[in-house]
Short mmCIF file of C-alpha atoms in Angstrom, two decimals:
data_model
loop_
_atom_site.label_atom_id
_atom_site.label_comp_id
_atom_site.label_asym_id
_atom_site.label_seq_id
_atom_site.Cartn_x
_atom_site.Cartn_y
_atom_site.Cartn_z
CA MET A 1 11.99 29.60 -20.45
CA SER A 2 9.47 29.84 -17.39
CA GLN A 3 10.86 30.28 -14.09
CA THR A 4 10.07 27.75 -11.64
CA PRO A 5 6.89 28.93 -9.82
CA MET A 6 6.54 28.67 -5.95
CA GLY A 7 5.91 25.29 -4.97
CA SER A 8 6.49 23.23 -8.09
CA PRO A 9 5.28 19.89 -7.89
CA LYS A 10 7.62 17.12 -6.23
CA ARG A 11 8.85 14.08 -8.21
CA GLY A 12 9.20 16.11 -11.32
CA VAL A 13 6.00 14.91 -12.77
CA GLY A 14 5.02 18.28 -14.02
CA SER A 15 8.24 18.59 -15.98
CA GLU A 16 8.11 15.52 -18.10
CA ALA A 17 6.43 15.14 -21.47
CA ALA A 18 2.88 14.27 -20.75
CA PRO A 19 2.11 10.71 -21.74
CA SER A 20 -1.27 9.85 -23.31
CA PRO A 21 -3.75 9.34 -20.47
CA GLN A 22 -5.28 6.27 -21.98
CA VAL A 23 -2.14 4.26 -22.40
CA SER A 24 -2.29 1.19 -20.01
CA SER A 25 0.99 0.05 -18.51
CA ARG A 26 3.21 -2.55 -19.96
CA THR A 27 5.34 -2.58 -16.91
CA ASP A 28 3.21 -4.59 -14.49
CA SER A 29 5.45 -7.51 -13.84
CA PRO A 30 6.79 -9.01 -10.68
CA SER A 31 9.73 -7.22 -9.01
CA ARG A 32 12.73 -9.29 -7.98
CA ASP A 33 11.45 -9.20 -4.59
CA GLU A 34 8.12 -10.54 -5.57
CA LEU A 35 9.79 -13.37 -7.57
CA GLU A 36 11.69 -14.30 -4.40
CA LEU A 37 8.34 -14.51 -2.67
CA VAL A 38 6.71 -16.54 -5.19
CA SER A 39 9.52 -19.24 -5.07
CA ALA A 40 9.61 -19.20 -1.35
CA LEU A 41 5.77 -19.43 -1.20
CA ARG A 42 5.86 -22.28 -3.58
CA ARG A 43 8.20 -24.10 -1.12
CA ARG A 44 5.53 -23.26 1.64
CA ASP A 45 7.92 -21.04 3.39
CA GLU A 46 5.80 -19.55 6.26
CA ARG A 47 7.85 -16.34 6.50
CA ALA A 48 7.09 -15.67 2.88
CA PHE A 49 3.52 -15.98 3.63
CA SER A 50 3.68 -13.83 6.66
CA THR A 51 5.62 -11.11 4.72
CA LEU A 52 2.81 -11.03 2.18
CA VAL A 53 0.13 -10.96 4.64
CA ASP A 54 1.86 -7.92 6.46
CA ARG A 55 2.31 -6.17 3.23
CA HIS A 56 -1.30 -6.48 1.70
CA HIS A 57 -3.64 -7.49 4.22
CA SER A 58 -5.00 -4.05 5.13
CA SER A 59 -5.57 -3.07 1.62
CA LEU A 60 -7.28 -6.25 0.77
CA LEU A 61 -9.62 -5.67 3.50
CA HIS A 62 -10.69 -2.14 2.82
CA LEU A 63 -11.06 -3.13 -0.86
CA ALA A 64 -13.38 -6.08 0.07
CA LYS A 65 -15.46 -3.77 2.17
CA LEU A 66 -16.46 -1.91 -0.75
CA TYR A 67 -18.47 -5.05 -1.97
CA VAL A 68 -19.87 -6.81 1.03
CA ARG A 69 -22.06 -5.92 3.98
CA THR A 70 -19.99 -6.29 7.09
CA HIS A 71 -16.35 -6.21 8.39
CA ALA A 72 -16.73 -9.85 9.41
CA VAL A 73 -17.74 -10.96 5.77
CA ALA A 74 -14.81 -8.78 4.35
CA GLU A 75 -12.37 -10.68 6.61
CA GLU A 76 -13.84 -13.94 5.24
CA VAL A 77 -13.35 -12.70 1.77
CA VAL A 78 -9.92 -11.84 2.52
CA GLN A 79 -9.16 -15.16 4.22
CA GLU A 80 -10.55 -16.99 1.12
CA THR A 81 -8.20 -14.72 -0.87
CA TRP A 82 -5.24 -15.88 1.06
CA LEU A 83 -6.23 -19.61 0.53
CA GLY A 84 -6.74 -18.78 -3.35
CA VAL A 85 -3.09 -17.34 -3.18
CA LEU A 86 -1.67 -20.62 -1.69
CA GLN A 87 -3.71 -22.74 -3.91
CA GLY A 88 -2.79 -20.88 -7.07
CA ILE A 89 0.70 -19.79 -6.49
CA GLY A 90 2.06 -22.78 -8.33
CA SER A 91 0.49 -21.52 -11.64
CA PHE A 92 1.36 -17.83 -11.28
CA GLU A 93 2.98 -16.93 -14.51
CA GLY A 94 4.32 -13.54 -13.85
CA ARG A 95 2.31 -11.80 -16.39
CA SER A 96 1.40 -9.26 -13.91
CA SER A 97 3.01 -8.27 -10.67
CA LEU A 98 2.23 -10.64 -7.71
CA LYS A 99 0.53 -7.81 -6.20
CA THR A 100 -1.87 -7.23 -9.04
CA TRP A 101 -2.55 -11.03 -9.12
CA VAL A 102 -3.37 -11.31 -5.48
CA PHE A 103 -5.79 -8.31 -5.67
CA ARG A 104 -7.40 -9.81 -8.63
CA ILE A 105 -8.20 -12.91 -6.76
CA LEU A 106 -9.72 -10.66 -3.97
CA MET A 107 -11.84 -8.87 -6.59
CA ASN A 108 -13.19 -12.11 -7.83
CA ARG A 109 -13.87 -13.31 -4.41
CA ALA A 110 -15.50 -10.03 -3.39
CA ARG A 111 -17.86 -9.79 -6.41
CA THR A 112 -18.88 -13.55 -5.94
CA ARG A 113 -19.62 -12.92 -2.46
CA ALA A 114 -21.59 -9.75 -3.19
CA GLN A 115 -23.55 -11.57 -5.69
CA ARG A 116 -24.36 -14.34 -3.18
CA GLU A 117 -25.39 -11.62 -0.73
CA GLY A 118 -27.80 -10.45 -3.31
CA ARG A 119 -25.93 -7.18 -3.74
CA THR A 120 -25.70 -6.07 -7.35
CA ILE A 121 -23.15 -3.34 -7.68
CA PRO A 122 -22.37 -3.64 -11.40
CA PHE A 123 -18.59 -3.37 -11.29
CA SER A 124 -18.34 -0.72 -14.06
CA VAL A 125 -20.73 1.57 -12.16
CA ALA A 126 -18.86 1.52 -8.90
CA PHE A 127 -15.89 3.31 -10.20
CA ASP A 128 -17.61 5.69 -12.73
CA PRO A 129 -17.38 9.29 -11.95
CA GLN A 130 -20.08 10.15 -14.32
CA GLN A 131 -22.50 8.43 -11.80
CA GLU A 132 -21.76 11.02 -9.35
CA GLY A 133 -23.40 14.56 -9.52
CA PRO A 134 -21.59 17.74 -10.61
CA PHE A 135 -18.48 18.64 -8.75
CA ALA A 136 -16.57 21.77 -7.88
CA ALA A 137 -13.07 21.46 -6.41
CA VAL A 138 -13.49 24.65 -4.49
CA ASP A 139 -16.62 26.51 -3.11
CA PRO A 140 -17.55 28.76 -6.07
CA GLU A 141 -17.99 31.56 -3.44
CA ARG A 142 -14.24 31.78 -3.21
CA PHE A 143 -13.87 33.05 -6.74
CA LEU A 144 -14.73 36.37 -8.56
CA GLY A 145 -17.50 36.46 -11.14
CA PRO A 146 -16.87 36.14 -14.69
CA ASN A 147 -17.08 39.85 -15.32
CA GLY A 148 -14.69 42.57 -14.16
CA GLU A 149 -10.97 42.95 -14.19
CA TYR A 150 -10.07 39.56 -12.78
CA PRO A 151 -12.54 37.17 -14.05
CA ASP A 152 -12.73 33.86 -12.13
CA HIS A 153 -9.82 34.54 -9.97
CA TRP A 154 -9.62 34.23 -6.25
CA ALA A 155 -11.76 36.42 -4.21
CA LEU A 156 -10.67 34.85 -1.08
CA PRO A 157 -7.37 33.27 -1.83
CA PRO A 158 -6.08 30.33 0.14
CA ARG A 159 -3.07 30.81 2.40
CA GLU A 160 -0.45 28.32 3.02
CA TRP A 161 -1.04 26.30 6.22
CA GLY A 162 2.29 27.24 7.76
CA ARG A 163 2.44 23.73 9.12
CA SER A 164 4.51 20.95 7.66
CA PRO A 165 3.09 17.53 6.89
CA GLU A 166 4.89 16.14 9.98
CA GLU A 167 3.50 18.80 12.30
CA LEU A 168 0.05 18.00 10.83
CA LEU A 169 0.57 14.43 11.40
CA LEU A 170 1.62 14.90 15.13
CA SER A 171 -1.76 16.34 16.00
CA GLY A 172 -4.18 13.33 16.68
CA GLU A 173 -6.96 15.62 16.04
CA THR A 174 -5.85 16.79 12.62
CA ARG A 175 -5.12 13.27 11.71
CA GLY A 176 -8.66 12.24 12.86
CA ARG A 177 -10.19 15.11 10.85
CA ILE A 178 -8.42 13.89 7.65
CA LEU A 179 -9.53 10.36 8.19
CA LYS A 180 -13.01 11.54 8.87
CA ALA A 181 -13.01 13.44 5.65
CA ILE A 182 -11.98 10.33 3.86
CA GLU A 183 -14.53 8.31 5.31
CA ALA A 184 -17.19 10.84 4.29
CA LEU A 185 -16.18 10.42 0.63
CA PRO A 186 -18.18 8.33 -1.84
CA PRO A 187 -16.80 4.80 -1.90
CA SER A 188 -15.21 4.83 -5.25
CA GLN A 189 -13.29 8.22 -4.31
CA ARG A 190 -12.25 6.93 -0.97
CA GLU A 191 -10.98 3.79 -2.24
CA VAL A 192 -8.82 5.58 -4.97
CA ILE A 193 -7.36 8.28 -2.53
CA THR A 194 -6.55 5.40 -0.03
CA LEU A 195 -4.85 3.26 -2.49
CA ARG A 196 -2.93 6.07 -4.27
CA ASP A 197 -2.07 8.47 -1.49
CA ILE A 198 -2.25 6.45 1.79
CA ASP A 199 -1.15 2.96 0.49
CA GLN A 200 0.97 4.61 -2.22
CA TRP A 201 0.13 2.46 -5.14
CA THR A 202 0.91 3.81 -8.52
CA SER A 203 -1.68 4.95 -10.92
CA ASP A 204 -0.97 1.84 -13.14
CA GLU A 205 -1.59 -0.48 -10.18
CA VAL A 206 -4.85 1.04 -9.19
CA CYS A 207 -6.14 0.95 -12.91
CA ASN A 208 -4.85 -2.56 -13.22
CA VAL A 209 -6.41 -4.05 -10.08
CA LEU A 210 -9.78 -1.96 -10.27
CA GLY A 211 -9.90 -2.42 -13.97
CA ILE A 212 -10.60 1.19 -14.73
CA THR A 213 -9.29 3.75 -17.10
CA GLU A 214 -6.57 6.16 -16.02
CA THR A 215 -8.89 9.02 -16.72
CA ASN A 216 -11.51 7.69 -14.58
CA GLN A 217 -8.91 7.03 -11.77
CA ARG A 218 -7.64 10.72 -12.10
CA VAL A 219 -11.16 12.12 -11.79
CA LEU A 220 -11.83 10.15 -8.81
CA LEU A 221 -8.47 11.08 -7.17
CA HIS A 222 -9.22 14.86 -8.06
CA ARG A 223 -12.47 14.76 -6.48
CA ALA A 224 -11.20 13.04 -3.42
CA ARG A 225 -8.22 15.09 -2.92
CA SER A 226 -10.25 18.39 -3.54
CA SER A 227 -12.99 17.42 -0.93
CA VAL A 228 -10.16 16.42 1.59
CA ARG A 229 -8.22 19.46 1.12
CA ARG A 230 -11.40 21.57 1.49
CA ALA A 231 -12.31 19.76 4.76
CA LEU A 232 -8.68 20.21 6.22
CA GLU A 233 -8.94 23.95 5.14
CA ASP A 234 -12.11 24.36 7.03
CA TYR A 235 -10.50 22.84 10.10
CA LEU A 236 -7.34 24.79 9.98
CA GLY A 237 -9.20 27.95 9.28
CA SER A 238 -10.34 29.18 6.04
CA PRO A 239 -10.14 32.66 5.06
CA GLN A 240 -13.17 34.68 5.95
CA ARG A 241 -14.87 37.55 4.19
CA LYS A 242 -14.11 40.83 5.86
CA GLY A 243 -17.04 42.98 7.03
CA MET U 1 3.13 26.65 -32.00
CA THR U 2 0.02 28.07 -30.52
CA GLU U 3 0.24 30.43 -27.57
CA PRO U 4 -0.78 28.68 -24.28
CA VAL U 5 -4.33 29.81 -23.19
CA LYS U 6 -4.45 32.07 -20.31
CA MET U 7 -5.75 30.09 -17.33
CA THR U 8 -8.18 31.32 -14.61
CA CYS U 9 -7.83 30.45 -10.84
CA ARG U 10 -11.28 28.78 -11.13
CA GLN U 11 -10.06 26.61 -14.01
CA LEU U 12 -6.63 26.07 -12.38
CA VAL U 13 -8.10 24.26 -9.40
CA GLU U 14 -9.89 21.77 -11.48
CA ARG U 15 -6.81 20.84 -13.39
CA LEU U 16 -4.44 20.75 -10.51
CA THR U 17 -4.56 16.89 -10.12
CA ASP U 18 -3.89 16.32 -13.83
CA TYR U 19 -0.94 18.60 -13.41
CA LEU U 20 0.65 16.81 -10.60
CA GLU U 21 -0.20 13.49 -12.39
CA GLY U 22 1.64 14.67 -15.53
CA ALA U 23 -1.36 14.23 -17.69
CA LEU U 24 -1.41 17.69 -19.18
CA THR U 25 -0.28 18.49 -22.73
CA PRO U 26 2.81 20.66 -23.03
CA ASN U 27 0.54 23.56 -23.82
CA GLU U 28 -1.65 23.11 -20.90
CA ARG U 29 1.09 22.55 -18.60
CA GLN U 30 2.73 25.83 -19.73
CA SER U 31 -0.77 27.76 -19.03
CA VAL U 32 -0.71 26.29 -15.62
CA GLU U 33 2.93 27.16 -14.73
CA THR U 34 2.57 30.64 -16.18
CA HIS U 35 -0.49 31.32 -14.12
CA LEU U 36 1.24 30.00 -10.95
CA ALA U 37 4.15 32.26 -11.48
CA GLY U 38 2.02 35.27 -11.17
CA CYS U 39 -0.79 34.25 -8.64
CA GLY U 40 -0.07 33.78 -5.02
CA GLY U 41 -3.49 32.35 -4.22
CA CYS U 42 -3.00 29.48 -6.71
CA ALA U 43 0.47 28.97 -5.62
CA ALA U 44 -0.72 28.64 -2.06
CA TYR U 45 -3.40 26.09 -3.26
CA LEU U 46 -0.76 24.11 -4.98
CA ALA U 47 1.16 24.03 -1.77
CA GLN U 48 -1.73 23.07 0.26
CA MET U 49 -2.55 20.21 -2.01
CA GLN U 50 1.17 18.95 -2.02
CA SER U 51 1.20 19.12 1.76
CA LEU U 52 -2.05 17.17 1.96
CA VAL U 53 -0.70 14.35 -0.32
CA GLU U 54 2.37 14.27 1.61
CA THR U 55 0.48 14.04 4.92
CA LEU U 56 -1.60 11.26 3.42
CA HIS U 57 1.66 9.43 2.83
CA GLY U 58 2.43 9.59 6.49
CA LEU U 59 -0.96 8.10 7.51
CA ARG U 60 -0.26 4.39 7.92
CA GLU U 61 -2.91 1.92 7.76
CA GLU U 62 -3.66 -0.32 10.83
CA PRO U 63 -1.47 -3.33 10.66
CA ILE U 64 -3.15 -6.65 10.79
CA ALA U 65 -4.57 -7.53 14.06
CA GLU U 66 -2.30 -10.03 16.03
CA ASN U 67 -5.02 -12.70 16.33
CA ARG U 68 -6.16 -12.34 12.78
CA ARG U 69 -2.57 -12.88 11.74
CA ALA U 70 -2.23 -15.94 14.15
CA GLU U 71 -5.34 -17.25 12.46
CA LEU U 72 -4.07 -16.79 8.93
CA LEU U 73 -0.75 -18.47 9.82
CA GLN U 74 -2.69 -21.49 11.21
CA MET U 75 -4.57 -21.74 8.22
CA PHE U 76 -1.40 -21.74 6.18
CA ARG U 77 0.13 -24.47 8.41
CA SER U 78 -3.06 -26.63 7.87
CA PHE U 79 -3.03 -26.14 4.27
CA ALA U 80 0.87 -26.97 4.04
CA ALA U 81 0.19 -30.15 6.14
CA ALA U 82 -2.71 -31.27 4.14
CA GLU U 83 -0.89 -30.72 1.14
CA ALA U 84 2.11 -32.53 2.27
CA GLY U 85 -0.09 -35.48 3.19
CA ALA U 86 -1.65 -35.44 -0.31
CA VAL U 87 -4.52 -37.38 0.35
CA SER U 88 -4.42 -38.15 3.93
CA VAL U 89 -2.57 -37.24 7.02
CA PRO U 90 -1.54 -40.19 9.19
CA GLY U 91 -3.71 -40.49 12.21
CA LYS U 92 -5.96 -37.66 11.16
CA VAL U 93 -9.33 -37.28 9.63
CA PRO U 94 -10.56 -34.42 7.23
CA LEU U 95 -12.73 -31.85 9.21
CA GLY U 96 -14.30 -30.92 5.92
CA ILE U 97 -13.79 -27.30 6.76
CA GLY U 98 -10.95 -25.16 5.56
CA GLY U 99 -8.93 -28.15 4.46
CA GLN U 100 -8.27 -28.86 8.12
CA TRP U 101 -7.46 -32.04 9.94
CA VAL U 102 -8.67 -33.42 13.27
CA SER U 103 -7.95 -36.51 15.28
CA PRO U 104 -10.42 -39.22 16.15
CA GLY U 105 -11.53 -38.43 19.65
CA ASP U 106 -11.58 -34.79 19.16
CA HIS U 107 -14.56 -32.71 20.56
CA LEU U 108 -14.82 -29.30 18.97
CA ALA U 109 -16.94 -26.10 19.62
CA TYR U 110 -17.87 -24.47 16.38
CA PHE U 111 -18.63 -20.80 16.81
CA TRP U 112 -20.83 -19.39 14.05
CA GLU U 113 -21.98 -15.94 13.53
CA SER U 114 -23.75 -15.96 10.15
CA GLU U 115 -25.68 -18.37 8.05
CA GLU U 116 -22.90 -18.85 5.74
CA GLU U 117 -20.65 -20.03 8.75
CA PHE U 118 -23.41 -22.36 9.86
CA ASP U 119 -23.72 -23.77 6.41
CA ALA U 120 -19.83 -24.24 6.19
CA GLY U 121 -20.19 -26.37 9.32
CA VAL U 122 -22.41 -28.92 7.71
CA ASP U 123 -19.42 -29.79 5.50
CA PHE U 124 -18.13 -31.64 8.55
CA LEU U 125 -20.91 -34.32 7.96
CA SER U 126 -20.94 -34.23 4.13
CA VAL U 127 -17.35 -35.16 3.97
CA GLY U 128 -18.01 -37.87 6.57
CA LEU U 129 -20.93 -39.24 4.51
CA ALA U 130 -18.71 -39.26 1.45
CA GLY U 131 -16.01 -41.28 3.33
CA GLY U 132 -18.27 -43.90 4.73
CA ASP U 133 -18.36 -42.49 8.18
CA ALA U 134 -21.60 -42.93 10.43
CA CYS U 135 -23.03 -39.45 10.82
CA PHE U 136 -25.24 -38.12 13.39
CA VAL U 137 -27.27 -34.98 13.37
CA PHE U 138 -28.02 -34.30 17.15
CA GLY U 139 -29.98 -31.38 18.49
CA TYR U 140 -33.31 -29.69 18.76
CA ASP U 141 -35.82 -30.26 16.19
CA GLU U 142 -35.56 -26.96 14.16
CA ALA U 143 -31.66 -27.13 13.99
CA ASN U 144 -31.72 -30.70 13.07
CA ALA U 145 -34.25 -29.97 10.24
CA LYS U 146 -31.95 -27.17 9.03
CA VAL U 147 -29.02 -29.36 9.03
CA VAL U 148 -30.76 -32.08 7.12
CA GLU U 149 -32.01 -29.60 4.56
CA LEU U 150 -28.39 -28.25 4.07
CA LEU U 151 -27.24 -31.80 3.48
CA ARG U 152 -30.27 -32.46 1.03
CA ARG U 153 -29.17 -29.23 -1.01
CA ARG U 154 -25.67 -30.88 -1.22
CA GLY U 155 -27.20 -33.64 -3.15
CA MET U 156 -27.35 -36.21 -0.12
CA ALA U 157 -29.95 -38.80 -0.59
CA ILE U 158 -31.24 -38.53 3.02
CA GLU U 159 -33.84 -41.15 3.06
CA SER U 160 -31.49 -43.75 1.73
CA LEU U 161 -28.79 -42.84 3.98
CA VAL U 162 -31.14 -42.95 6.96
CA GLY U 163 -32.42 -46.27 5.69
CA GLU U 164 -28.92 -47.69 5.60
CA GLY U 165 -28.01 -46.42 9.06
CA ARG U 166 -25.19 -44.15 7.70
CA LEU U 167 -27.23 -41.02 8.86
CA MET U 168 -29.04 -40.67 12.02
CA VAL U 169 -31.18 -37.62 13.38
CA VAL U 170 -31.28 -37.63 17.20
CA GLY U 171 -33.25 -35.41 19.43
CA GLY U 172 -32.54 -34.51 23.06
CA ASN U 173 -33.74 -35.68 26.39
CA ALA U 174 -34.81 -34.21 29.55
CA SER U 175 -31.81 -36.03 31.23
CA GLY U 176 -28.10 -35.33 30.43
CA GLU U 177 -27.26 -38.86 31.58
CA ALA U 178 -29.93 -40.34 29.34
CA MET U 179 -28.62 -38.40 26.33
CA LEU U 180 -25.19 -39.56 26.95
CA ALA U 181 -26.06 -43.15 27.37
CA ASN U 182 -28.34 -42.94 24.27
CA LEU U 183 -25.69 -41.57 22.12
CA GLY U 184 -23.09 -44.08 23.44
CA ARG U 185 -25.22 -46.92 22.61
CA LEU U 186 -25.91 -45.60 19.01
CA PHE U 187 -22.11 -44.83 18.50
CA GLN U 188 -21.30 -48.42 19.51
CA ARG U 189 -23.85 -49.76 17.13
CA SER U 190 -22.49 -47.90 14.12
CA LEU U 191 -18.93 -48.95 15.05
CA ASP U 192 -19.93 -52.56 15.51
CA GLY U 193 -21.75 -52.25 12.08
CA GLY U 194 -18.43 -51.44 10.46
CA ALA U 195 -18.41 -47.68 10.25
CA PRO U 196 -14.61 -46.57 10.27
CA LEU U 197 -15.49 -43.20 12.13
CA VAL U 198 -18.43 -41.63 13.91
CA ARG U 199 -19.22 -38.04 13.29
CA LEU U 200 -21.78 -36.07 15.46
CA LEU U 201 -22.96 -32.41 14.69
CA GLY U 202 -24.66 -31.05 17.54
CA ASN U 203 -27.06 -28.16 18.05
CA LEU U 204 -27.84 -28.32 21.81
CA GLY U 205 -31.19 -27.21 22.99
CA TRP U 206 -29.93 -24.61 25.56
CA GLY U 207 -33.17 -23.37 27.46
CA ARG U 208 -35.53 -25.40 25.38
CA ALA U 209 -38.34 -27.52 26.49
CA GLN U 210 -37.56 -31.38 26.88
CA TRP U 211 -33.79 -30.48 27.22
CA PRO U 212 -32.03 -30.56 30.53
CA GLN U 213 -31.23 -27.36 32.56
CA ASP U 214 -27.96 -25.52 31.51
CA ARG U 215 -25.89 -27.06 34.29
CA GLU U 216 -26.86 -30.44 33.17
CA ILE U 217 -26.09 -29.81 29.61
CA LEU U 218 -22.67 -28.37 30.75
CA GLU U 219 -22.06 -31.65 32.47
CA PHE U 220 -22.93 -33.45 29.46
CA GLU U 221 -20.74 -31.48 27.24
CA ALA U 222 -17.66 -32.03 29.76
CA LYS U 223 -18.49 -35.75 29.87
CA VAL U 224 -18.70 -36.03 26.11
CA THR U 225 -14.85 -35.03 25.95
CA GLU U 226 -13.96 -37.90 28.25
CA ALA U 227 -16.29 -40.43 26.67
CA ILE U 228 -15.16 -40.04 23.11
CA ARG U 229 -11.39 -39.53 23.87
CA ASN U 230 -10.45 -43.13 22.94
CA LEU U 231 -13.08 -43.76 20.57
CA PRO U 232 -13.06 -43.28 16.63
CA CYS U 233 -15.44 -40.41 17.00
CA VAL U 234 -15.37 -36.72 16.30
CA VAL U 235 -17.90 -34.43 17.83
CA VAL U 236 -18.58 -30.85 16.62
CA CYS U 237 -20.84 -28.72 18.73
CA MET U 238 -22.52 -25.79 17.06
CA TYR U 239 -22.40 -22.49 19.19
CA ASP U 240 -24.71 -19.81 17.98
CA VAL U 241 -22.83 -16.79 19.22
CA ALA U 242 -25.55 -14.36 18.17
CA SER U 243 -28.28 -15.98 20.11
CA LEU U 244 -26.67 -17.75 23.04
CA PRO U 245 -26.12 -16.03 26.42
CA GLY U 246 -22.32 -14.98 26.85
CA ARG U 247 -22.09 -17.39 29.69
CA ILE U 248 -23.17 -20.32 27.83
CA VAL U 249 -20.72 -19.41 25.00
CA LEU U 250 -17.83 -19.19 27.61
CA ARG U 251 -18.67 -22.05 29.78
CA GLY U 252 -20.25 -24.39 27.21
CA GLY U 253 -18.22 -23.40 24.40
CA PHE U 254 -14.90 -22.38 25.60
CA GLU U 255 -14.50 -24.33 28.80
CA THR U 256 -15.62 -27.84 27.71
CA HIS U 257 -14.02 -28.25 24.33
CA PRO U 258 -10.36 -28.90 23.82
CA CYS U 259 -10.52 -27.38 20.29
CA THR U 260 -12.38 -24.57 18.80
CA VAL U 261 -13.32 -23.41 15.37
CA ARG U 262 -13.98 -19.74 14.75
CA ARG U 263 -14.24 -18.08 11.42
CA LYS U 264 -13.77 -21.60 10.11
CA VAL U 265 -10.20 -21.70 11.59
CA LEU U 266 -9.45 -24.59 13.75
CA GLN U 267 -7.32 -23.96 16.82
CA ASP U 268 -6.40 -25.69 20.22
CA ASN U 269 -8.29 -24.06 22.95
CA PRO U 270 -6.44 -22.54 25.73
CA HIS U 271 -9.53 -21.93 27.78
CA PHE U 272 -10.37 -25.45 28.06
CA VAL U 273 -10.84 -26.75 31.82
CA PRO U 274 -9.86 -30.28 32.16
CA VAL U 275 -12.94 -32.51 32.65
CA ALA U 276 -12.34 -33.48 36.21
CA ASP U 277 -11.88 -29.73 37.25
CA PHE U 278 -14.83 -28.61 35.44
CA LEU U 279 -17.10 -31.11 36.93
CA ALA U 280 -15.87 -30.38 40.23
CA GLN U 281 -16.44 -26.62 39.84
CA LEU U 282 -20.14 -27.51 38.76
CA GLY U 283 -20.55 -29.56 41.71
CA ARG U 284 -19.40 -26.79 44.03
CA GLU U 285 -21.80 -24.33 42.64
CA ALA U 286 -24.81 -24.01 44.75
CA GLY U 287 -28.12 -22.88 43.88
CA PRO U 288 -30.48 -23.48 40.86
CA SER U 289 -29.20 -25.27 37.94
CA ARG U 290 -29.52 -22.40 35.51
CA VAL U 291 -26.00 -21.19 35.17
CA GLN U 292 -25.57 -17.99 37.29
#
């Protein structure tokens, strides 16, 4: 069969049979660790609450900020969410993971608050890639034209960065540039890349919480990653045309 | 089986996320891998993308700020405590905000930064009215009107409540001593009339006409703490963080109130200055009575 190309994808995702992109997960149920947290929370165990807060507060906050005007209001929405968690944990049925359940409470609170603030962001529009303009992962100038011996191939191929992720992370300036590139993304792309690549949520988790299709999620992730890669390449030194 | 289509570099960069996510058909995946095997540029692009994703994994989010965490734990404890008491907490009365409880004799500064927070503060009175407490709306005219309006919107029959002596709207006075004496008299009258508890929601007229100078209001605030300490009264003073000068927020809000509420979370206030010390400090300050 084919030889393994240079730099095959990690986690073996490229080598498994591709699942249908539209199938939603049936595996969103509480982990054992989450079930223990649920029991402890029902007993009003403060450490369990503390653990859950440490785990999810940051993500809850950046998600809330998509819907409300200010950081302070986002903090309020998150606080109301935690209260909602305490009030509702008794009736949590385990039909979804605890995480999904908590974040759904947040989404409800955030949308209610957005409505009260008079913001009308129809939820379906907020994460719809079709609402965004045309997109190219790479500047078209980097490719050859459609005619000639190597149509649509690299004119200025990229070079490997020669720096490991660890080395990239060591530089505060590099980290800052990456974060800045993420900040500059449209909100729905910013949210998806943050949840998937920084918070390391699974695709299913993102789709379940945001209520979007896997396809939409993938398109947003694609655009976000492409834009950030581009910004990082510009910063680290992109290939220049000779002459 | 059909031959996989030859892929161009321009196409590959658009399909790369699908590839990494395992969302390609076997044929498409074959196209990608065949192309990657023969194209250094695309192999480098893939390497860059993988490196980026791994780098993003290493970017950790800011952990929750310590004070925020403390506030949430406080909320948790209040919630658990209220729940344990089911309907009542012995010796405590409901604050009406965030399911929290206060003691008769408490004097609180309520810091508000948004209209929503101001509105939430009015629940302190509405929960009292529902419970049969005597409720006072105390402050400068516009603030009093705002509070009354918010009570009206909650369905309170303002005119009846005022007629029955259960709700009183009280303005300020040019003398701090006169204000204190007046409130004392009114509180006693309500208690004598059988009210189980007196609640006062205050919006003091800092810098306003027909109100005392700042120093006298500070003195008034400090003396309220002492005056109600052993009475079945709870006083909540609203502090408009956006408009008040910082010195008023600090001295009026933080130094004269044993408890504070911020972002609707009740906490004991470590900045409280014992009444005698505070009054002594005020006395030592020479010069004009506007806070320096």
